[in-house]
Short mmCIF file of C-alpha atoms and ligand atoms in Angstrom, two decimals:
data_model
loop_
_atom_site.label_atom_id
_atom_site.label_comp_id
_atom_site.label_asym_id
_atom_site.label_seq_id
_atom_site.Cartn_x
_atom_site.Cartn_y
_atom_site.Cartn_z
CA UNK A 1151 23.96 18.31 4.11
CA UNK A 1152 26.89 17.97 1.87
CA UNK A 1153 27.77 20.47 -0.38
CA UNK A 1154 27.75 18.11 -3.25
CA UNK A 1155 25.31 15.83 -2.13
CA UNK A 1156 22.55 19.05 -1.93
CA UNK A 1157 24.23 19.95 -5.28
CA UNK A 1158 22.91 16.99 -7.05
CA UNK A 1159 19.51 17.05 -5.37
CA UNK A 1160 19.21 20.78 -6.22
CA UNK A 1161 20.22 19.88 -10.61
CA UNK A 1162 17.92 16.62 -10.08
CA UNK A 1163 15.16 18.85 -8.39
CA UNK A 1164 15.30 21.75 -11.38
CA UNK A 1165 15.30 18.83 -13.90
CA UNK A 1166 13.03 16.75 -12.80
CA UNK A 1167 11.01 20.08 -11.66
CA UNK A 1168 11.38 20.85 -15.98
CA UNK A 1169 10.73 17.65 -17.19
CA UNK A 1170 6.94 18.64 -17.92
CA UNK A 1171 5.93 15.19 -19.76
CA UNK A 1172 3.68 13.05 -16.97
CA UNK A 1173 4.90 10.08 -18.34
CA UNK A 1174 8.30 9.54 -19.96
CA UNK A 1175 10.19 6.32 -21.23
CA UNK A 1176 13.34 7.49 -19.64
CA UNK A 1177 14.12 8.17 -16.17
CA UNK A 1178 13.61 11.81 -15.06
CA UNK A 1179 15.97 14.72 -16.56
CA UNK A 1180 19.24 14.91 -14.01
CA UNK A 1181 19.31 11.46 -13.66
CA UNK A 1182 20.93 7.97 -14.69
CA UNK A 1183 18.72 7.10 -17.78
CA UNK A 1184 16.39 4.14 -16.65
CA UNK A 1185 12.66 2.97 -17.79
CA UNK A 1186 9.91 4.26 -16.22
CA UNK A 1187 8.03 1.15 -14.56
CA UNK A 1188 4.70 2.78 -15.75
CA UNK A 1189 5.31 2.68 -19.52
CA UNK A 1190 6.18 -0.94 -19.64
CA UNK A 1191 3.98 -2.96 -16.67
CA UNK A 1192 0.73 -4.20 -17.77
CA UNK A 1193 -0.91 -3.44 -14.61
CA UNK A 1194 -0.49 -0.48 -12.25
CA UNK A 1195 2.45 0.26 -10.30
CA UNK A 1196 2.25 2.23 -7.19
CA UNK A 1197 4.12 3.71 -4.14
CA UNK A 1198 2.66 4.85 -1.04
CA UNK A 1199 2.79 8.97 -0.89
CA UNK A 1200 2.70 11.35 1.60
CA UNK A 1201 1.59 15.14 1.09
CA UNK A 1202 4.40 16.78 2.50
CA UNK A 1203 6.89 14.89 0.30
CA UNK A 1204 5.36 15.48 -2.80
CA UNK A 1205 6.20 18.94 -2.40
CA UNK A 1206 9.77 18.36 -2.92
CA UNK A 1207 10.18 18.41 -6.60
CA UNK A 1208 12.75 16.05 -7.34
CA UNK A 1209 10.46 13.27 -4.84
CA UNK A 1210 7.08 13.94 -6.88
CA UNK A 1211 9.14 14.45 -10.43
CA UNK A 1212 10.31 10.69 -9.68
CA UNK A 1213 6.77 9.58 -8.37
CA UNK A 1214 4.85 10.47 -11.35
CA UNK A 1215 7.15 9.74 -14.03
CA UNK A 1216 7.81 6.15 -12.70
CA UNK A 1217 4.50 5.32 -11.00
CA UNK A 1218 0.75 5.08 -11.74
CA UNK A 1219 -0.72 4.42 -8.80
CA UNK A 1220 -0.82 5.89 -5.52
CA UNK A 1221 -1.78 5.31 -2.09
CA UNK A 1222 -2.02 7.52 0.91
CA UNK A 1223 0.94 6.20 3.25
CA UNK A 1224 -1.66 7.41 6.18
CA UNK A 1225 -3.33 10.65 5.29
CA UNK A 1226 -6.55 8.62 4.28
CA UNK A 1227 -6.84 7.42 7.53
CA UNK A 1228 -9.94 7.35 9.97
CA UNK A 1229 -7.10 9.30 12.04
CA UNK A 1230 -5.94 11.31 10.08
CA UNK A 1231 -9.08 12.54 7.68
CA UNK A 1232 -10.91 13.15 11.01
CA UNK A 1233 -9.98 15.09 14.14
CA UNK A 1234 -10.12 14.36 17.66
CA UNK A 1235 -13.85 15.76 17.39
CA UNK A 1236 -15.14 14.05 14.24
CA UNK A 1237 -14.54 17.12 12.12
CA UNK A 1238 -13.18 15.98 8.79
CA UNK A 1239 -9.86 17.28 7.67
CA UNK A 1240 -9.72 17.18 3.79
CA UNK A 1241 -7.05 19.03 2.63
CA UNK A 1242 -3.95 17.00 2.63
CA UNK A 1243 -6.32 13.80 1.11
CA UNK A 1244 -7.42 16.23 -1.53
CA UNK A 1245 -3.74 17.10 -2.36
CA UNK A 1246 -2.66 13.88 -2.23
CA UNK A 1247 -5.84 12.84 -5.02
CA UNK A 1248 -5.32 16.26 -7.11
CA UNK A 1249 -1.18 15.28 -7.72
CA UNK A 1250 -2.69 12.01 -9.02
CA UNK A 1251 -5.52 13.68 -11.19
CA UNK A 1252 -2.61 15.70 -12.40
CA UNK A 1253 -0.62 13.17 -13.09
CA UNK A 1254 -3.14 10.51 -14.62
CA UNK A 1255 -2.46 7.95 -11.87
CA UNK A 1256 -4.91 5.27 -10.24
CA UNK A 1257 -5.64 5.80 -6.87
CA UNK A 1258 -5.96 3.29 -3.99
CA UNK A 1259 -7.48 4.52 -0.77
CA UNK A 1260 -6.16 3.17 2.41
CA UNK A 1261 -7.98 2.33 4.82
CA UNK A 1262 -11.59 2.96 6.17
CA UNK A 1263 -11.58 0.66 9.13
CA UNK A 1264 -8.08 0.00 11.01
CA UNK A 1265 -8.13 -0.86 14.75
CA UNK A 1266 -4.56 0.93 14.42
CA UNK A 1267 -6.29 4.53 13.20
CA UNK A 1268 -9.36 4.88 15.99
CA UNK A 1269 -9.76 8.29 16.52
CA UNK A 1270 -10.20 9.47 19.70
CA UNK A 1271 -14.28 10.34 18.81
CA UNK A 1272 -14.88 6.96 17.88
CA UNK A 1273 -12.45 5.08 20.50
CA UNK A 1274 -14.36 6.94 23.09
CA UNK A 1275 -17.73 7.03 21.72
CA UNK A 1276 -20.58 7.73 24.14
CA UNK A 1277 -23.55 6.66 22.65
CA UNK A 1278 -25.41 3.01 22.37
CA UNK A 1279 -23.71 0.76 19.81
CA UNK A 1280 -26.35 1.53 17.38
CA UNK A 1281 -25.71 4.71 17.23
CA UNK A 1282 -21.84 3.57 16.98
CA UNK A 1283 -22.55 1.69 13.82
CA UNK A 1284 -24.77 4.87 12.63
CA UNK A 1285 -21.49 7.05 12.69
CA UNK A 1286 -18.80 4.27 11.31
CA UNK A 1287 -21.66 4.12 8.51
CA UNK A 1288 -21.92 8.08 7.83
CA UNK A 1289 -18.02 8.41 7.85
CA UNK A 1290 -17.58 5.54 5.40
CA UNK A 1291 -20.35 7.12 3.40
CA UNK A 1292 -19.29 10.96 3.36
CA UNK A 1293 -15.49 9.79 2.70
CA UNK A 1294 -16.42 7.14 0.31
CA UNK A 1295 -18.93 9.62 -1.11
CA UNK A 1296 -16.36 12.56 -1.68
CA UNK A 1297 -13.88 10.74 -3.21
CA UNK A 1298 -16.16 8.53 -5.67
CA UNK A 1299 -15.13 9.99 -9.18
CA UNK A 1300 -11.56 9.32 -7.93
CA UNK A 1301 -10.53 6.38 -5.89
CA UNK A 1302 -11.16 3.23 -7.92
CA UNK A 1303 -10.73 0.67 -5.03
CA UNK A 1304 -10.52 1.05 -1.09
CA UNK A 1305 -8.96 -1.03 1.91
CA UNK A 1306 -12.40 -1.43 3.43
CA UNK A 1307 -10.70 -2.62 6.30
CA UNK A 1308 -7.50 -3.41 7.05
CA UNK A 1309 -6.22 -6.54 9.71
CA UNK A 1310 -8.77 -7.55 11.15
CA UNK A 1311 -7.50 -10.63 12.54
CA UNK A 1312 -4.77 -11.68 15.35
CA UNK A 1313 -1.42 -12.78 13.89
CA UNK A 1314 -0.84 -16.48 15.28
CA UNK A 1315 -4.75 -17.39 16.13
CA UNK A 1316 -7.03 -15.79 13.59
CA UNK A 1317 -9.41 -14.65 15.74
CA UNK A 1318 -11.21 -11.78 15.24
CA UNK A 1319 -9.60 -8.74 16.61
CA UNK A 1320 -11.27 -7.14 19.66
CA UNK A 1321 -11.26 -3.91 18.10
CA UNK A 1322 -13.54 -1.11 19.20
CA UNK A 1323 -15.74 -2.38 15.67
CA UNK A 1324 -15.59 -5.53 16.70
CA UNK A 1325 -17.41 -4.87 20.29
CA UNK A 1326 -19.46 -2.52 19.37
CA UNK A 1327 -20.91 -3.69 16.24
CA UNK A 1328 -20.84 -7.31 16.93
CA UNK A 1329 -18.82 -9.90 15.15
CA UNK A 1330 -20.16 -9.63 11.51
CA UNK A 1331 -19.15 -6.24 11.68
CA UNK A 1332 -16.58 -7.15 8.83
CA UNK A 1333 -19.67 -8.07 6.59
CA UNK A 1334 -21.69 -4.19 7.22
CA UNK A 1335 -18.66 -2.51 6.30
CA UNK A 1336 -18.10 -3.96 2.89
CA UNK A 1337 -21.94 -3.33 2.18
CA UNK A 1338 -21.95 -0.11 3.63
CA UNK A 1339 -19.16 1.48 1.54
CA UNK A 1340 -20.98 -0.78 -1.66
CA UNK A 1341 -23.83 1.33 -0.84
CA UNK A 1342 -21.91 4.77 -0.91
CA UNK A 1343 -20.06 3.49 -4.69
CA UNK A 1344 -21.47 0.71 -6.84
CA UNK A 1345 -18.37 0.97 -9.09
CA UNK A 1346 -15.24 1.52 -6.09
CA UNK A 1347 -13.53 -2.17 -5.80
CA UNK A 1348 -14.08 -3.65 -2.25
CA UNK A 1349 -10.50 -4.70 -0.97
CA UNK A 1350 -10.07 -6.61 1.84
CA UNK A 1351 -5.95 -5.52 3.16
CA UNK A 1352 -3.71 -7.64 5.24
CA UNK A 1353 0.30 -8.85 6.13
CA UNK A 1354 1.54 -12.31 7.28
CA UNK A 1355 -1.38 -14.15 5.12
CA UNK A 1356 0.96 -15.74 3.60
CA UNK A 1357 2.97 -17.67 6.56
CA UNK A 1358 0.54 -17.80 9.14
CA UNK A 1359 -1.78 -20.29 8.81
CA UNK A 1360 -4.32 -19.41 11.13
CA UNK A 1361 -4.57 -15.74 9.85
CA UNK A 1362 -4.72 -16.85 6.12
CA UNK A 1363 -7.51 -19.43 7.50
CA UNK A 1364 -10.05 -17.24 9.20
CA UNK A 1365 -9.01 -14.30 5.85
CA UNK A 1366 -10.10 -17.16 3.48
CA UNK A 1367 -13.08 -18.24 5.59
CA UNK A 1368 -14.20 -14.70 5.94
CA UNK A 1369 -14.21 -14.13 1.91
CA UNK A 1370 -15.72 -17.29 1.39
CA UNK A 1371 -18.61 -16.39 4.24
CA UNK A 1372 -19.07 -12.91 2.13
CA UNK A 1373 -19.36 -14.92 -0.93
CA UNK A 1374 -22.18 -17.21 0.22
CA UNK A 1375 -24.21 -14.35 1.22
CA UNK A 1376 -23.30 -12.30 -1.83
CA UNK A 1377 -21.72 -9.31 0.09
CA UNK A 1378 -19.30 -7.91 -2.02
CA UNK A 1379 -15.92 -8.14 -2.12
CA UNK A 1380 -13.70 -7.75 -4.99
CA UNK A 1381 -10.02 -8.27 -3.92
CA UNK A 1382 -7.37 -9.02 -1.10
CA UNK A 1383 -4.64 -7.10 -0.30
CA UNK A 1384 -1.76 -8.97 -0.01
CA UNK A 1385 0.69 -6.47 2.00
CA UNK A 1386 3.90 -8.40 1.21
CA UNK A 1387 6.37 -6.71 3.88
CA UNK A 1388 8.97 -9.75 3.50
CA UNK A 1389 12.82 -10.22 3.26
CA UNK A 1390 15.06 -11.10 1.14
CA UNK A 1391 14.96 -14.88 2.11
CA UNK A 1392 11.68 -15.04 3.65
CA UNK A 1393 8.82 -16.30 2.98
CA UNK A 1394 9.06 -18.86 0.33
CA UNK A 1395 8.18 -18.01 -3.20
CA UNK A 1396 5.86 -21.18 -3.39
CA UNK A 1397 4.03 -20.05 -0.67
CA UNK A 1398 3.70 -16.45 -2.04
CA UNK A 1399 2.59 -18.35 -4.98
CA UNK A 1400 0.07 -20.74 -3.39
CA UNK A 1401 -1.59 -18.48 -1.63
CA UNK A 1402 -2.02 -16.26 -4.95
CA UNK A 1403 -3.69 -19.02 -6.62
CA UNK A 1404 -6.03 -19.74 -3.77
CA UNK A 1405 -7.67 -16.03 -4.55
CA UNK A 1406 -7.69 -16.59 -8.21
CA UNK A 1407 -9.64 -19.27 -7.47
CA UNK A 1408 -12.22 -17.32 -5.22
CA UNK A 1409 -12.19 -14.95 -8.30
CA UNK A 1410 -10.59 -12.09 -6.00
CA UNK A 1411 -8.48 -9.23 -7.81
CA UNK A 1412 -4.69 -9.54 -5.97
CA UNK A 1413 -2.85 -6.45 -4.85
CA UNK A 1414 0.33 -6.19 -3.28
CA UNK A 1415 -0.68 -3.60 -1.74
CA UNK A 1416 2.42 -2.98 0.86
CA UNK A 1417 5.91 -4.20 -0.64
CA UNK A 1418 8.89 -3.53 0.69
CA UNK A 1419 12.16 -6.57 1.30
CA UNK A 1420 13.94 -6.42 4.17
CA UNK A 1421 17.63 -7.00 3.45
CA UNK A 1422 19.02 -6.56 6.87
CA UNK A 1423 16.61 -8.76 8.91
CA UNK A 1424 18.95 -9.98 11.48
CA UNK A 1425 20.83 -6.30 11.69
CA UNK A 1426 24.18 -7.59 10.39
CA UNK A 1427 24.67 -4.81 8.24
CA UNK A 1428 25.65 -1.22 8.87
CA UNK A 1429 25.51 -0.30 4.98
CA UNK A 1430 23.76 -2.00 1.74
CA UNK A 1431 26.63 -4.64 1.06
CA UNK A 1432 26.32 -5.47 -3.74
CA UNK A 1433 25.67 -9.05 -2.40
CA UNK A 1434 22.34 -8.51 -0.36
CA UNK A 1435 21.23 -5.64 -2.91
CA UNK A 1436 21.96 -8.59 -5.73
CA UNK A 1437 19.56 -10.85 -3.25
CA UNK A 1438 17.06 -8.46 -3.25
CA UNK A 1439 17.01 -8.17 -6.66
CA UNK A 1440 16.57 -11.57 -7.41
CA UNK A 1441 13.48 -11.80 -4.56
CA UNK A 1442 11.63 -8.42 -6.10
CA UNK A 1443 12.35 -10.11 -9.83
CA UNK A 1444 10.78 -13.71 -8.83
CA UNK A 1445 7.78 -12.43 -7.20
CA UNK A 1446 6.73 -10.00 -9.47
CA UNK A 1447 7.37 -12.43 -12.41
CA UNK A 1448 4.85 -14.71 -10.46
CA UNK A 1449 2.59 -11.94 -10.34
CA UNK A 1450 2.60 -11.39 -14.30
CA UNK A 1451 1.81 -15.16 -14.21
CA UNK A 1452 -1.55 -14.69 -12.94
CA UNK A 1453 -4.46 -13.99 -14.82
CA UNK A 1454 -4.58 -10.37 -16.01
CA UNK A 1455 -8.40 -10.12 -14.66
CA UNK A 1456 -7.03 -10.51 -10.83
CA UNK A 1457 -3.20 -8.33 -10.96
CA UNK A 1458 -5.14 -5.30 -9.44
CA UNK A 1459 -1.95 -3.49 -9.08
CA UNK A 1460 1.83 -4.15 -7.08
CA UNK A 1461 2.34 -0.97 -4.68
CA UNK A 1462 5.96 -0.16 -2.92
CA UNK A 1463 5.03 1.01 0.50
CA UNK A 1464 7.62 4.08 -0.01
CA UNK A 1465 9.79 5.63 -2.93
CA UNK A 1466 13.54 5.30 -1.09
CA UNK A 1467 15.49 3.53 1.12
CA UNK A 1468 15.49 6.26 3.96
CA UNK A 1469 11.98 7.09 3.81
CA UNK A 1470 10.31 3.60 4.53
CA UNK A 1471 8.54 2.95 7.84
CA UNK A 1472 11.24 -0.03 8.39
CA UNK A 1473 14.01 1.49 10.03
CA UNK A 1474 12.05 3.22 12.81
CA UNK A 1475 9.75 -0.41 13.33
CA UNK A 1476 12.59 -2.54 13.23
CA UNK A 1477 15.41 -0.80 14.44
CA UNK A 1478 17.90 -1.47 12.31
CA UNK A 1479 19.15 0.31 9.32
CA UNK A 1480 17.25 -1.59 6.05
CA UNK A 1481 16.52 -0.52 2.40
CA UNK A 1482 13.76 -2.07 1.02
CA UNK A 1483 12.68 0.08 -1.41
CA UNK A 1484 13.27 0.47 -5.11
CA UNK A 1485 15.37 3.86 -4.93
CA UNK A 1486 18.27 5.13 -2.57
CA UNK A 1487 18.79 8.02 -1.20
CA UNK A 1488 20.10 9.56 -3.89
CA UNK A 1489 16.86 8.83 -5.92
CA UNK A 1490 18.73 6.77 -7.93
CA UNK A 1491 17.04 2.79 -8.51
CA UNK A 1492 18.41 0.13 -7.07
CA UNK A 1493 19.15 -3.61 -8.54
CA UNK A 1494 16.13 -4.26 -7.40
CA UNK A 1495 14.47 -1.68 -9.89
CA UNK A 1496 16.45 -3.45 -12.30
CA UNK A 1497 15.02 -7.02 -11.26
CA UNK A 1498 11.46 -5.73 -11.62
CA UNK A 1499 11.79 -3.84 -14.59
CA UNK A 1500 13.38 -7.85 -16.02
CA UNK A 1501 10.27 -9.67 -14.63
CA UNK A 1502 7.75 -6.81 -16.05
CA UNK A 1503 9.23 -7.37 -19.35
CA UNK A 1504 10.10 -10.65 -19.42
CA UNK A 1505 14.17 -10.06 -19.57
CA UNK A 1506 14.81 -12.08 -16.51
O1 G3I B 427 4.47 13.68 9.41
C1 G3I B 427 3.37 13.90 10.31
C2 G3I B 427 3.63 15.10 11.18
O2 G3I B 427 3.74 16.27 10.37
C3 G3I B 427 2.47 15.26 12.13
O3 G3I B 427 2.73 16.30 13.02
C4 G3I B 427 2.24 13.96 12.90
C5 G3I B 427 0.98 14.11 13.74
O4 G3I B 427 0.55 12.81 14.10
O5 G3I B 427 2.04 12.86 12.00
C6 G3I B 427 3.16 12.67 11.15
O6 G3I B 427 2.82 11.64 10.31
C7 G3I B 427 3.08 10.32 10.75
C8 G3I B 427 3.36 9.54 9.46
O7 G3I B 427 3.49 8.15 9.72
C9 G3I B 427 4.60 10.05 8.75
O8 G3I B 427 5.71 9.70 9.46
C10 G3I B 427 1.83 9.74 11.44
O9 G3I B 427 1.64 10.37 12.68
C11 G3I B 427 1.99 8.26 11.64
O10 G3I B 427 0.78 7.70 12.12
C12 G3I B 427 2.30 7.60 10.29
O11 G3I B 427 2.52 6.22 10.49
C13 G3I B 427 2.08 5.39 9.41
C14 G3I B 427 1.42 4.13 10.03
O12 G3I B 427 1.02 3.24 8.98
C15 G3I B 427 0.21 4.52 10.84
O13 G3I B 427 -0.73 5.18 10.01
C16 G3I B 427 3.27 4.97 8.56
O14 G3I B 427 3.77 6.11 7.85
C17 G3I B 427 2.86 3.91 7.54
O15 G3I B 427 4.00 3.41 6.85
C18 G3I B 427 2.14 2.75 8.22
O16 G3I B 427 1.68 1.93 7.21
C19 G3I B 427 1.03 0.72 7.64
C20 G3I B 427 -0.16 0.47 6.74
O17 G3I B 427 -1.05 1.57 6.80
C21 G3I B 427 -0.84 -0.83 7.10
N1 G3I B 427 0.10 -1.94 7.03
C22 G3I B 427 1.27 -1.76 7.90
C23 G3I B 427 2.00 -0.47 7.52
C24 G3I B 427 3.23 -0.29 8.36
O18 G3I B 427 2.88 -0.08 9.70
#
């Protein structure tokens, strides 16, 4: 690394490291002087976390000064709280929860149910399908259990349906507990908290059709039999031109109007879509900006009984899942490498106080 580059990170880490305060109106000691999202947004901001990077002090000294939320990026996961056995592995969940404790920040837990996160006990289960729905039931109850004084709100399950048709995924939940599997789950983990808010978490709701249809028509089946669900989870992994802010919009006001809490749960604009940049040009960081500004001023339009909370899925630019999925360099995230924030920081900070 270069000498001065490790330099900086070494001042920023022993500042940020000193800066004792949880919460500060100015950016971390070491750093350029910027507002902390937390003390001015009248809902929670988050950013996804991971265990082992909250161990570098400059990375956590910027994640609990400017955030107050947090989600596990996967370490709440059915594959990653379990092992290949069933045997629950705790400790880097309980980390991730204590850091938050410490630093009086909300909690999100990601995900129960994923098709993506089977383990292998469950993928391979060997026992009749009741006794398949028995164990998805005790795991939802002992994790939901365990963390009850401390997640406020869980991903009950997350995509459940097939981008371009909206049918029901044929997940090993879907087979082997039928297709109103979706409906059990939400009751079960009701049944484990009566006070955790039931989230229901998934991407592309917003420009495919079908998806968004069978999402919708699931809530409003849930509704009619008064299973409980709370919120949606709008995962809003976009670009900078795409989709439309009208439909962002549109399909925000369609969950206000089934009385569901809204999280953008997932954000994170893609500036480099087509791959026609090999470094962040002013003019496509400006973009971004403008895109991160517009939708989260939409998002202070909404009534403050359904903003749940607006999560980045990552703190900077070189950390974010998007380079290895897409395959081109990208920065969609509010700080660079340098853990320094962006224009788009800027742009939200200007729609969260109403300076834009
Ligand atoms: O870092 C550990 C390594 O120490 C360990 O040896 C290894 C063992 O598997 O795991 C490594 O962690 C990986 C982690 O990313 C950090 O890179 C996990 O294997 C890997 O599964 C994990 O991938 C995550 C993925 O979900 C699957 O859980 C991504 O970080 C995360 O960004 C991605 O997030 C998903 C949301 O949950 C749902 N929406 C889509 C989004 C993007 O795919």
């Amino acid at each position: 690394m270069h000498l001065k580059y490790s330099f900086f990170i070494l001042c920023a880490a022993f500042m940020v490291g000193c800066n004792e305060s949880a919460v500060t109106e100015e950016s971390p000691e070491g750093t350029q002087p910027y507002t902390a999202l937390r003390s001015v947004a009248p809902f929670p901001v988050g950013v996804a976390v991971q265990s082992g990077r909250l161990g570098a002090a400059v990375h956590s000294g910027v994640v609990r000064t400017v955030f107050n939320s947090v989600t596990a990026e996967y370490e709440m996961k059915m594959q990653h709280l379990t092992d290949a056995s069933g045997n629950f592995i705790w400790s880097p969940a309980d980390a991730l929860i204590a850091f938050a404790k410490e630093h009086d920040m909300q909690i999100h837990g990601h995900t129960l149910v994923w098709h993506q996160s089977t383990p292998a006990w469950l993928a391979n289960f060997g026992g009749t399908d009741a006794e398949f729905e028995d164990a998805v039931r005790d795991y939802i109850t002992t994790v939901v259990t365990r963390y009850k004084e401390d997640v406020v709100s869980w991903d009950v399950i997350n995509e459940a349906f097939e981008d371009g048709t909206g049918a029901l995924r044929n997940s090993v939940f879907r087979r082997r507990m039928g297709p109103d599997y979706i409906a059990r789950l939400f009751q079960y983990t009701r049944a484990a908290d009566p006070d955790v808010l039931l989230f229901y978490n998934d991407y592309g709701t917003i420009w495919d059709a079908a998806k968004r249809d069978s999402m919708f028509a699931m809530v409003d089946d849930l509704q009619s039999r008064g299973i409980p669900i709370d919120g949606i989870g709008l995962q809003m992994h976009i670009t900078h031109t795409f989709p439309a802010l009208q439909n962002i919009v549109e399909v925000m006001d369609a969950m206000v109007q089934r009385g569901l809490k809204i999280h953008i749960s997932e954000m994170d604009v893609r500036v480099n879509p087509e791959g026609d940049l090999l470094v962040l040009t002013d003019a496509r960081s400006q973009l971004q900006k403008k895109r991160v500004s517009e939708i989260a001023a939409a998002f202070m339009d909404l009534p403050e009984e359904y903003r749940f909370a607006i999560t980045w899925w990552g703190l900077r630019d070189p950390e974010s899942w998007l380079i290895d999925f897409w395959g081109n360099p990208e920065w969609g995230l509010l700080f660079n490498a340098e853990y320094q924030p962006k224009p788009a920081y800027e742009g939200f900070l200007e729609a969260l106080t109403g300076r834009g």
